[in-house]
mmCIF file of C-alpha atoms in Angstrom:
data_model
loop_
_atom_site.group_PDB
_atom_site.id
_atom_site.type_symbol
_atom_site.label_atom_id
_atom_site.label_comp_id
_atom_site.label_asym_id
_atom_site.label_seq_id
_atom_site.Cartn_x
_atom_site.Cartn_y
_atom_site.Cartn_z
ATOM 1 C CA UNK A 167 0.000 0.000 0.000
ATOM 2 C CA UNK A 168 1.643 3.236 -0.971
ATOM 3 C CA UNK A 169 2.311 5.747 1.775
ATOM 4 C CA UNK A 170 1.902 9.579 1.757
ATOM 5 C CA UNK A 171 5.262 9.859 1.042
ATOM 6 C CA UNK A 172 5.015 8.105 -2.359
ATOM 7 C CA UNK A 173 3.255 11.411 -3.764
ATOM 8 C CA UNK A 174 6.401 13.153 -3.223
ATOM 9 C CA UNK A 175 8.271 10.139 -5.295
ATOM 10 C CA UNK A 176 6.559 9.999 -8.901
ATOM 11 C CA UNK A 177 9.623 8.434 -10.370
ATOM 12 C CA UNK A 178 10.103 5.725 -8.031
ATOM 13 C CA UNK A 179 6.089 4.861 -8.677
ATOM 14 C CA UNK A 180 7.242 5.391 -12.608
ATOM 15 C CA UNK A 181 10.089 3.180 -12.212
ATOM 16 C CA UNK A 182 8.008 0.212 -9.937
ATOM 17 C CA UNK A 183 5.847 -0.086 -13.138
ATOM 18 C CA UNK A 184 8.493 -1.883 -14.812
ATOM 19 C CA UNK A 185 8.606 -4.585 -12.116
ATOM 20 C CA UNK A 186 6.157 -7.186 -13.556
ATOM 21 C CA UNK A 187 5.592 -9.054 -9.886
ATOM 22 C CA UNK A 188 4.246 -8.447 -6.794
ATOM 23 C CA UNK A 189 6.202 -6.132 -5.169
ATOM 24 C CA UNK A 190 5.733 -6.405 -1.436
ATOM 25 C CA UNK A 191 7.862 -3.871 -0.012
ATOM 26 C CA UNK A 192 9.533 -0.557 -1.534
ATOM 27 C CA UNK A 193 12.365 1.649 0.867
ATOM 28 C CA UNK A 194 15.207 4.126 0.714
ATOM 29 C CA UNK A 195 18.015 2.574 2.718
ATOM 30 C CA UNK A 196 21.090 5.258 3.659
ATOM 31 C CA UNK A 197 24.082 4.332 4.860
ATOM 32 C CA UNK A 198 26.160 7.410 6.171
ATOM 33 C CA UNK A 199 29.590 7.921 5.574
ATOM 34 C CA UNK A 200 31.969 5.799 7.892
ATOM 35 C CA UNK A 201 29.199 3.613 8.620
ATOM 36 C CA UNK A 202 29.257 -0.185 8.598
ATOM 37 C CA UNK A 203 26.468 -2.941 7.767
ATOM 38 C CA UNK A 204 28.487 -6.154 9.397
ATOM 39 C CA UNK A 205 28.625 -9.633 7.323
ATOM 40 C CA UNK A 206 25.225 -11.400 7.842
ATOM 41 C CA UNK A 207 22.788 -13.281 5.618
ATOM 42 C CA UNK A 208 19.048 -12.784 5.221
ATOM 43 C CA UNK A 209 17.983 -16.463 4.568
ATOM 44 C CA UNK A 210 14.444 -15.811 3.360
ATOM 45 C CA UNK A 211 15.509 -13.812 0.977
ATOM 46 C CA UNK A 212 16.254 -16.208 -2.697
ATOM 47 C CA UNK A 213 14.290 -17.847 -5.274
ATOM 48 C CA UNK A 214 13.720 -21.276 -3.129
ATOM 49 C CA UNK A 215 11.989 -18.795 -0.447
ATOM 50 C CA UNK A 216 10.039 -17.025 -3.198
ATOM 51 C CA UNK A 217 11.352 -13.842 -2.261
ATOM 52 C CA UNK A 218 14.288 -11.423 -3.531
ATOM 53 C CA UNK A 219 15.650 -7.891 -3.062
ATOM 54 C CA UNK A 220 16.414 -6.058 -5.915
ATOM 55 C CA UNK A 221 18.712 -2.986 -5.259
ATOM 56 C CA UNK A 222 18.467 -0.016 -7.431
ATOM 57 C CA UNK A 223 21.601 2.845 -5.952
ATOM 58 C CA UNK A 224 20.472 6.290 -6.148
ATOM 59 C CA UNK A 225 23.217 7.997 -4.805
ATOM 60 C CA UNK A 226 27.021 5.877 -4.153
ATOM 61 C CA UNK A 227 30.438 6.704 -4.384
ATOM 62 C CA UNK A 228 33.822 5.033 -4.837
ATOM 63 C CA UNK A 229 34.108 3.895 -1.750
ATOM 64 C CA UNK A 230 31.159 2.222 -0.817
ATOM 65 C CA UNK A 231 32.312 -1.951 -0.294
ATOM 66 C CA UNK A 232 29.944 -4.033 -0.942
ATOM 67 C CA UNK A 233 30.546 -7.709 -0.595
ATOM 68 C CA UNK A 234 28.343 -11.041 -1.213
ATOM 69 C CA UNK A 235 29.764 -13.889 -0.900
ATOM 70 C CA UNK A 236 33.245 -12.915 -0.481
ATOM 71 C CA UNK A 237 33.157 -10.902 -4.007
ATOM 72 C CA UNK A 238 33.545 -7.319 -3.787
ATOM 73 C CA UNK A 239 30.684 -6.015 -6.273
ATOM 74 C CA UNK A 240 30.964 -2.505 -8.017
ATOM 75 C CA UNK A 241 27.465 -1.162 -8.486
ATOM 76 C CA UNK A 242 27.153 2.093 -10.101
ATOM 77 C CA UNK A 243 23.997 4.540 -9.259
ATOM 78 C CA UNK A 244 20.686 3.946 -11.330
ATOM 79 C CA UNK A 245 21.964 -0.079 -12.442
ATOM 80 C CA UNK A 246 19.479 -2.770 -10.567
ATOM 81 C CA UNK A 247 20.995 -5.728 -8.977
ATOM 82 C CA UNK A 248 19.377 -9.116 -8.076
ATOM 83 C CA UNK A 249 21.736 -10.356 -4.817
ATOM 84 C CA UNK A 250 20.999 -13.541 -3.354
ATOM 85 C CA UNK A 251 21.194 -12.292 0.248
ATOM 86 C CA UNK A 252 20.760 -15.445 1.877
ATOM 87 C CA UNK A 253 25.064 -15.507 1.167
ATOM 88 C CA UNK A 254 26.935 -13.846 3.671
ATOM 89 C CA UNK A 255 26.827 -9.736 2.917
ATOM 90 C CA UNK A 256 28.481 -6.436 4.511
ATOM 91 C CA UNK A 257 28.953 -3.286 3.181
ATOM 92 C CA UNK A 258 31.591 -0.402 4.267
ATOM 93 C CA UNK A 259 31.040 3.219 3.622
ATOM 94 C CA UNK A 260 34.966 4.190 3.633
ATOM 95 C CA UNK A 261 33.005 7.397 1.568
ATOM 96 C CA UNK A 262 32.303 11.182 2.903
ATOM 97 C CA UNK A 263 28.881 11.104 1.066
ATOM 98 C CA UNK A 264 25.870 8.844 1.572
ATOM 99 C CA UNK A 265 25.035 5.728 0.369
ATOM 100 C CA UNK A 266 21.353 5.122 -0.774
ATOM 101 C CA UNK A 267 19.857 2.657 -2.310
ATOM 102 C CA UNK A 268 16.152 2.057 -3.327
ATOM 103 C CA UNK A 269 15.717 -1.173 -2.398
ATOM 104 C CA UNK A 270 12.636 -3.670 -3.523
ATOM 105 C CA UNK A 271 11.369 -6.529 -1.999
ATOM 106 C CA UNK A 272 9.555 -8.703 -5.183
ATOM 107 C CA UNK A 273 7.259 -11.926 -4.806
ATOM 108 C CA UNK A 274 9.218 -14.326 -7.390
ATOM 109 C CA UNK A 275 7.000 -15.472 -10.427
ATOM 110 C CA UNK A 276 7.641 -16.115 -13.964
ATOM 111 C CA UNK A 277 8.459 -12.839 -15.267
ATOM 112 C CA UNK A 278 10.953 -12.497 -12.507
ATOM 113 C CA UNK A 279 12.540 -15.627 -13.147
ATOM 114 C CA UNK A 280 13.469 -15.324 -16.783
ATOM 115 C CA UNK A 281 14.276 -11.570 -16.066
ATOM 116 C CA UNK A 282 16.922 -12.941 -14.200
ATOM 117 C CA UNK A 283 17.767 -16.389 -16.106
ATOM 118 C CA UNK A 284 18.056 -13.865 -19.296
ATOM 119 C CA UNK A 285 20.690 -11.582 -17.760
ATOM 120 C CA UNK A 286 22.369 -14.717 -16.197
ATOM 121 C CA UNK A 287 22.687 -15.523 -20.037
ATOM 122 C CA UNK A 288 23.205 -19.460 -20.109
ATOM 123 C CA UNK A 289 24.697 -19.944 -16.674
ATOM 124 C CA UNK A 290 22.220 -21.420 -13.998
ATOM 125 C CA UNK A 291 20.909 -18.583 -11.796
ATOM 126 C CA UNK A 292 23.795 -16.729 -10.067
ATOM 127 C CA UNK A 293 24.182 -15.288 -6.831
ATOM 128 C CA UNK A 294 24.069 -11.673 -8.231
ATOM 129 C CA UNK A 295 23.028 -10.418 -11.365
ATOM 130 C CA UNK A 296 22.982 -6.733 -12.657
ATOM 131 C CA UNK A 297 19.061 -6.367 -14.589
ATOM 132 C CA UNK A 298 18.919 -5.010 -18.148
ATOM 133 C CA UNK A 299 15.290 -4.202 -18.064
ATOM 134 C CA UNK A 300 13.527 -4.437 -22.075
ATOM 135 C CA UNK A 301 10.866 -2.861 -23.197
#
């Protein structure tokens, strides 16, 4: 259910609409500079749980760490990610500017899955995949 606050947001309502799934939960998450989110693992969060997060960055920098499953990932503002988040996951602002990140909880269904098994090309699905989005 949208909030007051999604009034104020037109583009993130704009950009939802190309999400072809139920969508169950939609948030800004900021992470100010020097802070820390320690390793952990969300383990209802993956296709066999019939749930992902989808991360869209709206505002990064070069310093920002962000690691899943050992890997450090580079993810540039206004790319989405698929990140299997049940793997173990921290991220390090080293940064002097906030980190934000829309961030989108999705219900998996068909759509979702070849969205992902197409940008995973012809591996099996992966543990993080950066989403192309067609038309």
């Amino acid at each position: 259910i949208d909030t007051p606050v999604m009034t104020r947001c037109p583009y993130v309502r704009t950009a939802l609409t190309s999400f072809k799934c139920p969508v169950r939960a939609v948030r800004f998450l900021r992470l100010s500079p020097g802070s820390t989110i320690k390793e952990h693992e969300d383990f209802t969060l993956g296709f066999e749980n019939d749930q992902v997060r989808m991360h869209i960055p709206v505002v990064t920098n070069a310093d920002v760490d962000f690691f899943l499953g050992g890997r450090q990932l580079e993810i540039k503002e206004g790319e989405c990610w698929y990140l299997d988040l049940s793997l173990p996951h921290s991220v390090r602002n080293r940064g002097t500017t906030e980190r934000v990140h829309l961030v989108i909880d999705c219900e998996v269904n068909e759509w979702l899955r070849d969205l992902i098994q197409v940008n995973a090309g012809s591996q099996a699905f992966a543990e993080v995949r950066r989403i192309s989005f067609g038309d």
